[in-house]
Each structure stands twice: as structure tokens, then as C-alpha cells.
Short mmCIF file of C-alpha atoms in Angstrom, two decimals:
data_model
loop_
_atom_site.label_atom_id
_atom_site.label_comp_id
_atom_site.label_asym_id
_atom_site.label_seq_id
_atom_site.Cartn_x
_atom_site.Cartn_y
_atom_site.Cartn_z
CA UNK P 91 140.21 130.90 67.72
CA UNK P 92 138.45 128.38 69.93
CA UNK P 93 135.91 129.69 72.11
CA UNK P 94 134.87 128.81 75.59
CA UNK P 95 132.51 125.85 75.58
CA UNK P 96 129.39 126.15 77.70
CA UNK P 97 128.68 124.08 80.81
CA UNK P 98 125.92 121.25 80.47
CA UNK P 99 122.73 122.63 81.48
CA UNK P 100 121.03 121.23 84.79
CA UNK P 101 117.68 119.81 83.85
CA UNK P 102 116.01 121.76 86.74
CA UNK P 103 117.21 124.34 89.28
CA UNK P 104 118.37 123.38 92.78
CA UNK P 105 117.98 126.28 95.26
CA UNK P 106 120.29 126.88 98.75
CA UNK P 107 119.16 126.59 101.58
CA UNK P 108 119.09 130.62 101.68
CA UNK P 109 116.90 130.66 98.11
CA UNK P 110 114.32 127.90 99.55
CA UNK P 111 113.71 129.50 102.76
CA UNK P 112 113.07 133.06 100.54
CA UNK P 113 110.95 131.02 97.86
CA UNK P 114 108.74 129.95 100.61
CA UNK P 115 108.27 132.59 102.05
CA UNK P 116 107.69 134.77 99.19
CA UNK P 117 105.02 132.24 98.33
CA UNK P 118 103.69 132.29 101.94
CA UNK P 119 103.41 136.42 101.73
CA UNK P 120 101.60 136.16 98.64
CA UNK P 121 98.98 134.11 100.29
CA UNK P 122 98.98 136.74 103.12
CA UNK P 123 98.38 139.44 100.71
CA UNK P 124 95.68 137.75 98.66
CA UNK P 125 93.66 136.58 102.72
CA UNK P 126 94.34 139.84 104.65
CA UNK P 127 94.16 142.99 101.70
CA UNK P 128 92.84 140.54 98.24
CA UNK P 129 95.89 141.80 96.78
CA UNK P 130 96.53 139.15 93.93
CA UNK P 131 100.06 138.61 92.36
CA UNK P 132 102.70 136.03 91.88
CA UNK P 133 106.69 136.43 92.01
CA UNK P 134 108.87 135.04 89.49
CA UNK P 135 112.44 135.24 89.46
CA UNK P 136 113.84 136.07 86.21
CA UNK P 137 117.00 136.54 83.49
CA UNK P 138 120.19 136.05 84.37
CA UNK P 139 119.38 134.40 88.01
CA UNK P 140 117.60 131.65 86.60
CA UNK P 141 120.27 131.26 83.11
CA UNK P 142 123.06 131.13 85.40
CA UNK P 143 121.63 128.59 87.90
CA UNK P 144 120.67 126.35 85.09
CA UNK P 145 124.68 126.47 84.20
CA UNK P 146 125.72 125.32 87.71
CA UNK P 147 127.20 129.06 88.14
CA UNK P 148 126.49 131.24 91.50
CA UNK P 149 124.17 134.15 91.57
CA UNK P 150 123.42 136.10 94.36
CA UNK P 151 121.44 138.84 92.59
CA UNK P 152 117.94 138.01 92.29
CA UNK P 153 115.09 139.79 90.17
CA UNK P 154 111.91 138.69 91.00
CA UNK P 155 109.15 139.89 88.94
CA UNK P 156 105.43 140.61 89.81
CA UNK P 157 102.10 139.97 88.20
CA UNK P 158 100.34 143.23 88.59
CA UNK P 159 101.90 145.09 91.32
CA UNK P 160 104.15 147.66 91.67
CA UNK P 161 107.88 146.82 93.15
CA UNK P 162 108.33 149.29 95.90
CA UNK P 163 104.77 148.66 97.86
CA UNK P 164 105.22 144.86 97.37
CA UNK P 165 108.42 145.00 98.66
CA UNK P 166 107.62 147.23 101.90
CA UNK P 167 104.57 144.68 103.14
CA UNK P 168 107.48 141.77 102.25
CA UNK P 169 109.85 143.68 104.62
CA UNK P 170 107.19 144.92 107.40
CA UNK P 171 105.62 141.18 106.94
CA UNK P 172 109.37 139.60 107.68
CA UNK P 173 109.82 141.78 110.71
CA UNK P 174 106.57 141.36 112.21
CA UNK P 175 105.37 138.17 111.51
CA UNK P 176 108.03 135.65 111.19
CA UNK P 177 110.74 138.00 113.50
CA UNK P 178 113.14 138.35 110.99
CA UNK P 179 116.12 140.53 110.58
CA UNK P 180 115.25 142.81 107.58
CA UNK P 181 116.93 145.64 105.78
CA UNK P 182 114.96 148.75 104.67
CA UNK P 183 114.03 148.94 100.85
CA UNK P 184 115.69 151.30 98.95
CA UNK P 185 113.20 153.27 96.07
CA UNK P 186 115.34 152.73 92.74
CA UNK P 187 113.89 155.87 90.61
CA UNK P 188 113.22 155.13 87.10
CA UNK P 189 116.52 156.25 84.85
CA UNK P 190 115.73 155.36 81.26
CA UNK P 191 119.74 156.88 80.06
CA UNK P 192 120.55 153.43 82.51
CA UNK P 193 118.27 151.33 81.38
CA UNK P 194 115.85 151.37 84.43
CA UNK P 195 112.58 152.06 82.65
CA UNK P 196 110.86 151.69 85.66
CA UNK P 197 110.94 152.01 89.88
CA UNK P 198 112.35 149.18 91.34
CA UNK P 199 112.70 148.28 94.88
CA UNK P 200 116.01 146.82 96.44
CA UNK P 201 116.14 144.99 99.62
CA UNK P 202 118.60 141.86 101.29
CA UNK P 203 117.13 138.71 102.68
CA UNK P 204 119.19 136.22 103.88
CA UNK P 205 122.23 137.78 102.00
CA UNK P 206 120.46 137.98 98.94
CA UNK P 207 119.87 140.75 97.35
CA UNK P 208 116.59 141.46 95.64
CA UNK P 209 115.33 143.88 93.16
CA UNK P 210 111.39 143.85 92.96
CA UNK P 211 109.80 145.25 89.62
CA UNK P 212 106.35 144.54 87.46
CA UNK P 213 105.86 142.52 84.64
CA UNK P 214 105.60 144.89 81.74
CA UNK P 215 105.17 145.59 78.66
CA UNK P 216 106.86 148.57 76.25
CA UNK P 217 106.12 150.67 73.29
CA UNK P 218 108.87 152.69 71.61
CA UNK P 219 109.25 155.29 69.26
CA UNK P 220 111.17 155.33 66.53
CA UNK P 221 113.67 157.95 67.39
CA UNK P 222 113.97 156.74 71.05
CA UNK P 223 115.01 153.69 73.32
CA UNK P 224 113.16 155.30 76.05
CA UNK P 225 109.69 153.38 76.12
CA UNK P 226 106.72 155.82 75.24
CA UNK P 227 104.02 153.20 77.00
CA UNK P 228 105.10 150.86 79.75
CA UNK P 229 102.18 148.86 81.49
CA UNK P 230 101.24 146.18 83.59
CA UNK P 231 102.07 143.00 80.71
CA UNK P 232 101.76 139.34 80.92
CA UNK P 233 104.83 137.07 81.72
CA UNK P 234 104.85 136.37 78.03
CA UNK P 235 104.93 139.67 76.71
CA UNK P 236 107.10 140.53 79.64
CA UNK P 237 109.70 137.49 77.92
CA UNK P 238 109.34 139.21 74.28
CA UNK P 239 110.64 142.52 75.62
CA UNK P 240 113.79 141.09 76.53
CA UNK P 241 117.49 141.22 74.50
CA UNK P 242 117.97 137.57 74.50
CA UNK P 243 116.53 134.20 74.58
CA UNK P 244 118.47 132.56 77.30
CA UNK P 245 117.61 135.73 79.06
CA UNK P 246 113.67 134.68 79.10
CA UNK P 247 113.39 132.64 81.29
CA UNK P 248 111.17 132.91 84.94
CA UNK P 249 111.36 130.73 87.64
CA UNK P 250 107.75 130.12 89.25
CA UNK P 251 108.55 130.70 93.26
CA UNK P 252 105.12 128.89 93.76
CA UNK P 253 105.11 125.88 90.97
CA UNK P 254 108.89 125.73 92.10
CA UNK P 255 109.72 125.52 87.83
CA UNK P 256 111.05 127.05 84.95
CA UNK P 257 108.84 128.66 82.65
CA UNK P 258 110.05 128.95 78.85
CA UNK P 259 107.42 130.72 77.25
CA UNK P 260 109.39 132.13 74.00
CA UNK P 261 109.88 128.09 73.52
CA UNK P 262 113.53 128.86 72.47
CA UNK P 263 114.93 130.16 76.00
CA UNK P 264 116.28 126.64 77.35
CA UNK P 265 116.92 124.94 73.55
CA UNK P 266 119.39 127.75 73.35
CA UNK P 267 120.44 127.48 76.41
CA UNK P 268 121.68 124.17 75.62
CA UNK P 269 122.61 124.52 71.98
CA UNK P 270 125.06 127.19 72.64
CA UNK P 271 123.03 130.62 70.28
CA UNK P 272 122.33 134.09 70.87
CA UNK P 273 118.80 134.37 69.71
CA UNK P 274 116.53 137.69 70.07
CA UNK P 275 112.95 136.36 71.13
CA UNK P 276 111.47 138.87 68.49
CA UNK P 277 112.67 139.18 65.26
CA UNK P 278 116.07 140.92 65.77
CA UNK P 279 115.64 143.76 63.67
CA UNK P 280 112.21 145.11 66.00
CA UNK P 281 114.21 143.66 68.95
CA UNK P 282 117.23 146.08 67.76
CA UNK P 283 115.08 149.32 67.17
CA UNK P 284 113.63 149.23 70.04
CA UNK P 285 116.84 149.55 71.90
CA UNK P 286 119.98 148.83 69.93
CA UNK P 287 121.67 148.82 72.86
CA UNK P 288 120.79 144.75 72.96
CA UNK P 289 123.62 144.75 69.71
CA UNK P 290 125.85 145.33 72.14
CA UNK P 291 124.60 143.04 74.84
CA UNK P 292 124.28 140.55 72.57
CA UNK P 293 128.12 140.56 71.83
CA UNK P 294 128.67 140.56 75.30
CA UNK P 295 127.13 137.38 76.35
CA UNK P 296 128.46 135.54 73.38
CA UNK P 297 132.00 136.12 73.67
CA UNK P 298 130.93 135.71 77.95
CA UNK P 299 129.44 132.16 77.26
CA UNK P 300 130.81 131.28 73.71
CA UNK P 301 127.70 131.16 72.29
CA UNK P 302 127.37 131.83 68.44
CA UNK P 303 124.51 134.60 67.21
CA UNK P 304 122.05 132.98 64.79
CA UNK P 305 122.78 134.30 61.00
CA UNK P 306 119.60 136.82 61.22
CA UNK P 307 121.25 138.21 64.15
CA UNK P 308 124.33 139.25 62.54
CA UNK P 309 122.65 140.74 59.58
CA UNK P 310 120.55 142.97 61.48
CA UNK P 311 123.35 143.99 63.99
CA UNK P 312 125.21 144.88 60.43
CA UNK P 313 122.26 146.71 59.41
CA UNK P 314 123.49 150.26 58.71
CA UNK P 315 120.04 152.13 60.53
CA UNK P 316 120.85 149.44 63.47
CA UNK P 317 123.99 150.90 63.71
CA UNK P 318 122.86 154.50 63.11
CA UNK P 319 120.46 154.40 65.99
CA UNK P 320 122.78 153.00 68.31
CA UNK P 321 124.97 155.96 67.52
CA UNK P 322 122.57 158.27 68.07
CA UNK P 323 120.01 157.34 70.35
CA UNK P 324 122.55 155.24 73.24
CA UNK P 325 124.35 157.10 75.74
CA UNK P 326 128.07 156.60 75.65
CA UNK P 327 127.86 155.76 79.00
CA UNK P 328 126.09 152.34 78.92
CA UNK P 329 128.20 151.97 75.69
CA UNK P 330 131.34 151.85 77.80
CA UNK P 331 129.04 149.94 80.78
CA UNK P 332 129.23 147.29 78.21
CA UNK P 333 132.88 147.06 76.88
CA UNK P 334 134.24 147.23 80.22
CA UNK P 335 132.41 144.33 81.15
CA UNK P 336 133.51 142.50 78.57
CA UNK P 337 136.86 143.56 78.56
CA UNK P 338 136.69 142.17 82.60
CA UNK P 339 134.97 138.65 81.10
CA UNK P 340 136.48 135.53 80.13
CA UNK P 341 136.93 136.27 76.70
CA UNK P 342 138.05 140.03 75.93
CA UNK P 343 139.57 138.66 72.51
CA UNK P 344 136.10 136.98 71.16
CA UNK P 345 134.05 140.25 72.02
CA UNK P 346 136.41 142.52 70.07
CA UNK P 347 136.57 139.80 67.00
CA UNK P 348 132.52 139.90 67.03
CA UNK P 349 133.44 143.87 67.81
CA UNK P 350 135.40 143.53 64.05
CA UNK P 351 133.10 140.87 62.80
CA UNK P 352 130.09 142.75 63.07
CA UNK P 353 131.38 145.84 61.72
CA UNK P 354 130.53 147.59 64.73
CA UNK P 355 134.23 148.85 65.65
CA UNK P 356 133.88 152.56 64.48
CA UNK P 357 130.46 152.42 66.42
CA UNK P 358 131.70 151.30 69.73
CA UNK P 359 134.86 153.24 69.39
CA UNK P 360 133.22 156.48 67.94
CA UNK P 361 135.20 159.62 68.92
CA UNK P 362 132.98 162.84 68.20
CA UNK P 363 133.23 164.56 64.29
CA UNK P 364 134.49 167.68 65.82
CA UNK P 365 137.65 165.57 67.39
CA UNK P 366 138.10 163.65 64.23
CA UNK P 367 138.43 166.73 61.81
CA UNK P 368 141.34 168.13 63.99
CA UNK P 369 143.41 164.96 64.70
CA UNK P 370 146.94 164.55 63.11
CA UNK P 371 146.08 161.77 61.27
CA UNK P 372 143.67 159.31 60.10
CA UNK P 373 142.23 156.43 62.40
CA UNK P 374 143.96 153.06 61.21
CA UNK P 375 142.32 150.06 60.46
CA UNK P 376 140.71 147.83 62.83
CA UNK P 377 142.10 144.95 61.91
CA UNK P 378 145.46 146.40 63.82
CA UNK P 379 143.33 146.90 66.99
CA UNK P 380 142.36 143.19 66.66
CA UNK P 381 146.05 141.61 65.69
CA UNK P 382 146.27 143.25 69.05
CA UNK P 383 144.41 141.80 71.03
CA UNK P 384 145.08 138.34 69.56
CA UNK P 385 148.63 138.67 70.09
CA UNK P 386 148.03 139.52 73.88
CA UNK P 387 145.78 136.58 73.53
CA UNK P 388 148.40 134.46 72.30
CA UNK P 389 150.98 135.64 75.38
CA UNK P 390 148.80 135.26 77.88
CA UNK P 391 148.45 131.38 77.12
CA UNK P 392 149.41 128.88 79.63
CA UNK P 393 152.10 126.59 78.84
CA UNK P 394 149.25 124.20 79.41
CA UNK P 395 146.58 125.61 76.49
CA UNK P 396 145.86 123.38 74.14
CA UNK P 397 145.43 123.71 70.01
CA UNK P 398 148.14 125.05 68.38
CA UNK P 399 150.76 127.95 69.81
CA UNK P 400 151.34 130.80 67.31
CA UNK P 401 154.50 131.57 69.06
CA UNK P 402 157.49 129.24 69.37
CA UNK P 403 159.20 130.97 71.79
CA UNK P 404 157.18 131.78 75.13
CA UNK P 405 157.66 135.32 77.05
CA UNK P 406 159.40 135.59 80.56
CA UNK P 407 157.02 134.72 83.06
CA UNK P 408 157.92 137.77 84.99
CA UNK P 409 156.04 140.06 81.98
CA UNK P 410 153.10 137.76 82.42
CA UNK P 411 152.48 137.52 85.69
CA UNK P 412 150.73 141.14 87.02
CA UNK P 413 148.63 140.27 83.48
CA UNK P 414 147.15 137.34 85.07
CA UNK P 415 147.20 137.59 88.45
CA UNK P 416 145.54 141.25 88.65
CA UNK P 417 142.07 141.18 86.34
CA UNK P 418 142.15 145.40 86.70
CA UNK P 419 145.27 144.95 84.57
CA UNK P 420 144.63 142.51 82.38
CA UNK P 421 141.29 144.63 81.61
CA UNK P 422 143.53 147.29 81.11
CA UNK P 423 145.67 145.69 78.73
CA UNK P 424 142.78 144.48 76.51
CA UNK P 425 141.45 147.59 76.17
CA UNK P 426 144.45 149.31 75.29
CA UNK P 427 145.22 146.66 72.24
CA UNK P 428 141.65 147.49 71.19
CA UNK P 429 142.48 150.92 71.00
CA UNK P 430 146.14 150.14 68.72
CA UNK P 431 144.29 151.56 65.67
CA UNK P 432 144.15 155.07 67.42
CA UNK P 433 148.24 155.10 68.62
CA UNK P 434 150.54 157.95 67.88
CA UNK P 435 147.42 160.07 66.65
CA UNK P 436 147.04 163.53 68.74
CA UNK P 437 144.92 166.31 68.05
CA UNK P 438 144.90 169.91 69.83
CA UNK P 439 141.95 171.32 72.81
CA UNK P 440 140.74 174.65 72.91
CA UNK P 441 143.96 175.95 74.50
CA UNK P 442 146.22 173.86 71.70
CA UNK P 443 147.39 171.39 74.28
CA UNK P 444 148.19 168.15 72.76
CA UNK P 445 146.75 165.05 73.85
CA UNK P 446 146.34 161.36 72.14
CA UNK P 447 143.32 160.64 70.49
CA UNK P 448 142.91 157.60 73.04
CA UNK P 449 142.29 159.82 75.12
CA UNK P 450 139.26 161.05 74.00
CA UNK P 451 138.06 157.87 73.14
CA UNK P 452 138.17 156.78 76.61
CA UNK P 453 136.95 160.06 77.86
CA UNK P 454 134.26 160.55 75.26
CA UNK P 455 133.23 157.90 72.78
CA UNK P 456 132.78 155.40 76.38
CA UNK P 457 132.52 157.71 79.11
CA UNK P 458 134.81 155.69 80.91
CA UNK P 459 137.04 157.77 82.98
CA UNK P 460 139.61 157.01 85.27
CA UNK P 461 137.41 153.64 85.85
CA UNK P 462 140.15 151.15 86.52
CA UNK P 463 142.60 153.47 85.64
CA UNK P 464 141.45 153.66 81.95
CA UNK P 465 141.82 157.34 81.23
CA UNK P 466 145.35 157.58 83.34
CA UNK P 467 146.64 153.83 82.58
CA UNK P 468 145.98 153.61 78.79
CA UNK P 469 147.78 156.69 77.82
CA UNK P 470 150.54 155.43 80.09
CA UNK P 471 151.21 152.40 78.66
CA UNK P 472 151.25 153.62 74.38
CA UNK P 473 153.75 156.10 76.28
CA UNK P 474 155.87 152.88 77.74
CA UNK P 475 155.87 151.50 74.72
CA UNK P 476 157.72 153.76 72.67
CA UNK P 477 160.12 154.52 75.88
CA UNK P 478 160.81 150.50 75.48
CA UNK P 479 160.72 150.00 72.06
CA UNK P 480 163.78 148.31 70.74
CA UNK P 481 164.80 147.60 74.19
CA UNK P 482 167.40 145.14 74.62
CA UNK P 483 170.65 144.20 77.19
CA UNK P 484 172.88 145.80 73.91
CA UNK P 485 170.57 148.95 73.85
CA UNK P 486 173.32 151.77 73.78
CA UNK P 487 170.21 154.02 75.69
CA UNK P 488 170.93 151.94 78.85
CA UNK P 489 175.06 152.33 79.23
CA UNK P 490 175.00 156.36 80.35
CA UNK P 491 175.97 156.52 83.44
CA UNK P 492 175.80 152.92 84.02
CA UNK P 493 173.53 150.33 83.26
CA UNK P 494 172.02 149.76 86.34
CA UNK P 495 170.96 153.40 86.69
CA UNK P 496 169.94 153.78 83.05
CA UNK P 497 167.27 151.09 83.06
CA UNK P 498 166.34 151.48 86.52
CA UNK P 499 165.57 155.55 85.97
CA UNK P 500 163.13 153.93 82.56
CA UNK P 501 161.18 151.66 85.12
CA UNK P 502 160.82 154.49 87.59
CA UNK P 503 159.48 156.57 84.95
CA UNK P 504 155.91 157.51 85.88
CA UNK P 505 154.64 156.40 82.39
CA UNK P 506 155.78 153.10 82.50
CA UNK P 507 155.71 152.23 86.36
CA UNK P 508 152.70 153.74 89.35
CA UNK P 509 150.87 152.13 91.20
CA UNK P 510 148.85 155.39 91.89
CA UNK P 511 147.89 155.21 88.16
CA UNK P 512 147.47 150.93 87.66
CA UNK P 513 151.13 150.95 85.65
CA UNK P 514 153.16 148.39 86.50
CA UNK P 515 156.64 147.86 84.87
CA UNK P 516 155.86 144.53 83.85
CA UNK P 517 152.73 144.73 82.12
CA UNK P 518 154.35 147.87 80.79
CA UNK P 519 157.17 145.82 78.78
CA UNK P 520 154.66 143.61 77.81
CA UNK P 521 152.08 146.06 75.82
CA UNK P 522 155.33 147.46 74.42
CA UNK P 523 156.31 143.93 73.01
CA UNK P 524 152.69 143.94 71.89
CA UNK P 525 152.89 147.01 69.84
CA UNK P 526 156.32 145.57 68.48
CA UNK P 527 154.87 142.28 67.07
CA UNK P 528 151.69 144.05 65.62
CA UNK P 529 153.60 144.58 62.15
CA UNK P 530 155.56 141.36 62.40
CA UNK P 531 152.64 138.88 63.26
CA UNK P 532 153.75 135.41 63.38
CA UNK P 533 157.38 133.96 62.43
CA UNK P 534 160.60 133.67 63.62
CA UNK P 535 161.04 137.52 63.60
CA UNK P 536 158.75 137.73 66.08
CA UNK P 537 159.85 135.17 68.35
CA UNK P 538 163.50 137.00 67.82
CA UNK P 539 161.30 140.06 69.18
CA UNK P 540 160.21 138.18 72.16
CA UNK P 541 163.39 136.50 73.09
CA UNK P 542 165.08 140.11 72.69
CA UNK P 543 162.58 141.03 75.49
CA UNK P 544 163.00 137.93 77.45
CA UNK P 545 166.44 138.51 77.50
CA UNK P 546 165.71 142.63 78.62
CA UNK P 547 163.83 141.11 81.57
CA UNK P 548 166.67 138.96 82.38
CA UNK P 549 169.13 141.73 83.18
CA UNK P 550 166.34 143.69 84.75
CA UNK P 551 165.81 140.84 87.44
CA UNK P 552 169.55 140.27 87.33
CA UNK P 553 170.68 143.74 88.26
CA UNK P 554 167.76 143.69 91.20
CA UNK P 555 165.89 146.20 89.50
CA UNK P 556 162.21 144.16 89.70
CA UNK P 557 162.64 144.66 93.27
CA UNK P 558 163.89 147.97 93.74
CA UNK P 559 162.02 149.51 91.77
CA UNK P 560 159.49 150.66 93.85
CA UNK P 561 162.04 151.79 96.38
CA UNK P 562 162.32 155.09 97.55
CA UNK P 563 165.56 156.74 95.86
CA UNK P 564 168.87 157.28 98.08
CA UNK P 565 169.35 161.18 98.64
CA UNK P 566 173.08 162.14 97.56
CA UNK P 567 174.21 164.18 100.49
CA UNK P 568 177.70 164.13 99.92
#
């Protein structure tokens, strides 16, 4: 599978007009501090402002770091000095309490200058324990050691507000940056048991950027404590923080192949023991889950892709288009294919109703919810596909009473088409002609598939269905 290649990398930063009026006067109220109170500090703006202005890409979140001082007092004089001394419109600061379950190991202050909004935090440095990722020490630290604390290389790097430069001072940040790798600044394995959570970040912005993970990388994300730890010392929340992301990124496909590649899939995906031991049946392989998602892949290509097209015969554009016009759906549908390894397994609650195992993989091994319709969409559309399955204009389902009414009662079914719930009939027929090529890959059987389904969505548009469908049913008074 080709992966996204990575923009070339500016040689130096070039600000807006909004960032250089805020860099000088951040630089100005430093100044201020140091003559009116002999407060000494210095801002740098750091991570993923500074990596994605160096790739030519918009930001408008800025982190700005500070050499021994605390975020929320630094950022109050900033505001009051704004106000007061250049006559400024400011915003109040909002006190960010320290939440170590969300990764916020520390207070940080949030304010908006010139549309730009600002966290404010110290430079620090962290101690863990073993059976922890919450820190047991954090200080005041030095840039450097406030660089090695980080997940990721390319996510090092500072920008000086006052020198008006990058600062690399890992030595790898930018020379990855360019060259395209996922590098931990420590050795990966301390990097990981500190906070295995970076294993999953680190998947994240390499299927995001294409970037490939250095060899020690991989073998320490595969190591079997790495992957015990993030089991049992993440939340499940900022497990599923991370997969929706990268289900919402560029490349859903390449973060579930790392997903497989990695070994992490039962990880990611873990559903509690006490689930497990009462579902119907066994969890299938992964590798389903990931024929999946490359077969959605493969669909979703534009006539225009280049490299080589596994499929001969390309779908109606009518089951593509809510896929690739809506990025909720296509979310949706990426996540669902990731989940093909759990379909048609159930298992029983307390009260011995039955409900899929997604389900509770949604609900409890990511914490997701109804977040873009996951918990109520998901379900919805392994239930579409086996109302669809074999679907075709011969189907003898669709000729009682007549065929107009037969097919347009399936796409008013609330399973395969609400809007309430993020279904929509289209992408609906296409997950279901998803599931159906899963055990026929590539061939001419499965282009028979497709054109079968083409040819459904043909009568559909021919009887007026796509257009009715969401049409409020005539009342038979008669």
C-alpha cells in the first residue's frame, strides 16, 4: 500500500502577521517582567505548532512553554499587561486543572490573542513509577530535558519567540522531520514505560504523515510488558481519544495495518475478560478486520488514484459519495471494518438481553460512545448488512407487494437509513458490499459482487427511491 508522502520541509518558519505581532510582544512582556518584578523566563513555542509550520500546514493552536514559571500567573500579567498597557482586546484565562487520566500532568493556562489560542505551561521534567503513567516527580526542567520527555522526535522541537529560531536539541527532531521516521528521543523502550500511551501516538502520526517507525521502535512497541502496561495502566478513554483520531486522519487504512503490524490489535480492541467468557463465539482473526478496511480502501479510490486498482470493476458513484463527502461517515465506516473480526458475535447482560459484541467494544474497550454516532451507527450498519446481503434487481425478497414498496420499506428501515443515528442508505449498501467481498478478496467474483450491487443501486435510483426515501410516508385513509 503506498503511503502518503510528506511535504518538503521549510528551512525556517515564517510567522502571520497575527503570530509576529504575539511573538513580539511576548518577547516585549518578558522584558517587562524581568525590569518591573525581576521575574526571569523565556517563552518557547513547542510540538506540534512548530512540526506543522515547518510542513507548510496551518496551526492555530499554540503551546508556548516557560523557563521557570508557572502557566497560569504568567499568563494573567500577559493578559492584565495586554489590556493595560498596549489597550488590547483580551480574553480572560481559563485555569486548566491538572488531569493525569488526560494526559495533563500539570496546570495550564488557556487564553486567545489575536485568534490564537494559547495554552501556557512550564518546562518540566518527570519521574515515573513503574506501575504508573502518572509522573511521581514533575519539576521545573531545562528545555532539553523538557525535549527528552516527549513521545516523538519531530515532536521536540521549540521555537525561540526571542532568537526568532528553531531549537533541535535531541539533534534528531528536524533530520526526521525531513527523512520521513518516527523516532522516540529516548530509547523507546524507557520512552514506552513511562507512558505507553506514546505506542499508540506513535501509530498515529505515522499513518497521519506516512512516516515509517525506526526498527527499535517496532520491537519495543511488540514488546509483550509494553503491551501489558498499556493494558493496564491507560485509560480506555485516551485509548479511543487516539483511534478516533486516526480513524478521522488521512490514512485510517495505514494506522490499522501498523494496528495489525505491531501486534497491537487485541490491545487496542480489548473487550473486558468477563465479556469475553460469555460471548457466543470466539473473536476472529484480525487479519479479517484489516481485508476490511483495505477493501473500503480500495472503493473509496478515485478514478484518478494512481498504482495499480485491485478491482476491475468500479462501484456506483451513488454508494460512494456520503463516504467521501461526509468525514463523520467515512470515520464511521473505517471503524466499523476494523471491528469485522467481532461481527455476528453476541453475548448476554445481566438481564440476558442480547447485544453484539461491537457493542461493547465501542462502549468499553474505547470509551467511545455515541461520539459520531459510533455506539448507535456501528451496530446499525453490521445490521444493514445482513438485511442487504445478496441483494440484487432478481432478489425474490423485493417482488412482495411490489418492487417499489419492497426495497423502499429496506431503505426506510431504521438500521440501514437515519439521519438521527449517522445511517445513511448509501453508505449502508456499501459496508454491506464490504462484508460481502471480505471472503472473496480480489477476482472476478468479486467484481461480479460489485456489479450485482451496482446494478441494485441502479433500480433503486430508477424507481426514485434515493430521493424518496427520506420522505414522510402517505397515510392510507381510504
Amino acid at each position: 500500500m503506498a503511503t502518503r508522502i510528506a511535504p518538503q520541509v521549510k528551512d525556517k518558519i515564517v510567522l502571520s502577521d497575527a503570530e509576529d505581532k504575539l511573538c513580539n510582544l511576548l518577547d516585549e512582556f518578558t522584558r517587562h517582567l524581568e525590569n518591573e518584578d525581576g521575574i526571569v523566563t523565556e517563552c518557547r513555542i513547542n510540538g506540534g505548532w512548530v512540526r506543522d509550520k515547518l510542513l507548510d500546514y496551518e496551526c492555530n493552536d499554540v503551546d508556548i512553554c516557560l523557563a521557570d514559571m508557572m502557566g497560569v500567573p504568567f499568563a494573567e500579567r500577559f493578559v492584565a499587561f495586554l489590556s493595560e498597557k498596549k489597550h488590547l482586546p483580551v480574553h480572560k484565562v481559563t485555569r486548566i486543572e491538572s488531569n493525569p487520566d488526560q494526559s495533563k500532568h500539570l496546570e495550564t493556562a488557556r487564553t486567545t490573542v489575536f485568534d490564537i489560542d494559547l495554552d501556557f505551561v512550564n518546562l518540566r521534567s518527570e519521574e515515573y513509577s513503574e506501575h504508573s503513567r502518572i509522573p511521581t516527580e514533575v519539576r521545573f526542567g531545562t528545555p532539553l530535558q523538557d525535549a527528552l520527555r516527549r513521545d516523538i522526535t519531530i515532536n521536540t522541537l521549540f521555537y525561540n519567540v526571542h532568537k526568532r529560531a528553531v531549537e533541535d536539541l535531541t539533534e534528531k527532531g528536524l533530520n526526521d522531520l525531513r527523512n520521513g521516521i518516527i523516532r522516540t528521543p529516548l530509547p523507546p523502550l524507557q520512552t514506552f514505560r513511562d507512558d505507553p500511551l506514546r505506542v499508540i501516538r506513535c501509530v498515529r502520526f505515522a499513518s497521519r504523515f506516512g512516516f515509517a517507525m525506526t526498527p527499535e521502535l517496532q520491537d519495543a512497541a511488540r514488546d509483550q510488558s509494553i503491551q501489558e502496561a498499556l493494558s493496564s495502566k491507560i485509560s480506555r478513554e485516551r485509548i479511543g481519544e487516539e483511534l478516533d483520531k486516526m480513524m478521522k486522519g488521512v490514512e485510517p487504512l495505514h494506522a490499522i495495518q501498523i494496528i495489525h503490524d505491531l501486534s497491537l490489535y487485541h490491545t487496542v480492541f480489548r473487550v473486558p475478560a468477563a465479556i469475553i467468557d460469555i460471548a457466543s463465539a470466539p473473536i476472529a482473526s484480525p487479519e479479517l478486520s484489516l481485508t476490511a478496511c483495505t477493501i473500503l480502501h480500495d472503493l473509496l479510490l478515485p478514478p484518478s488514484s494512481s498504482g495499480p486498482r485491485k478491482f476491475t470493476t468500479r462501484p456506483h458513484p451513488t454508494l460512494l459519495v456520503h463516504a467521501l463527502n461526509d468525514h463523520g461517515t467515512r470515520a464511521r465506516l473505517f471503524l466499523s471494518a476494523s471491528l469485522y473480526s467481532f461481527a455476528g458475535i453476541t453475548y448476554n447482560d445481566h438481564k440476558q438481553k442480547v447485544h453484539p459484541l461491537i457493542e461493547a467494544v465501542i462502549r468499553e474497550a474505547l470509551k467511545l460512545g455515541n461520539k459520531n454516532y459510533y455506539l448507535d451507527g456501528i451496530p446499525a450498519l453490521f445490521d444493514a448488512a445482513a438485511l442487504f446481503e445478496g441483494a440484487s434487481p432478481e432478489d425474490s425478497r423485493f417482488t412482495t407487494p411490489s418492487e417499489r414498496v419492497a426495497i423502499g420499506l429496506l431503505l426506510r428501515n431504521g438500521r440501514v437509513h437515519r439521519l438521527t443515528s449517522g445511517s445513511h442508505w448509501s453508505s449502508s449498501l456499501l459496508f454491506s458490499l464490504v462484508c460481502e467481498l471480505v471472503p472473496l478478496g480480489y477476482g472476478e467474483e468479486a467484481d461480479e459482487c460489485i456489479r450485482r450491487y451496482n446494478a441494485f443501486t441502479n433500480r433503486i435510483e430508477e424507481l426514485g427511491l434515493d430521493k424518496s426515501v427520506d420522505a414522510k410516508p402517505l397515510l392510507n385513509v381510504g
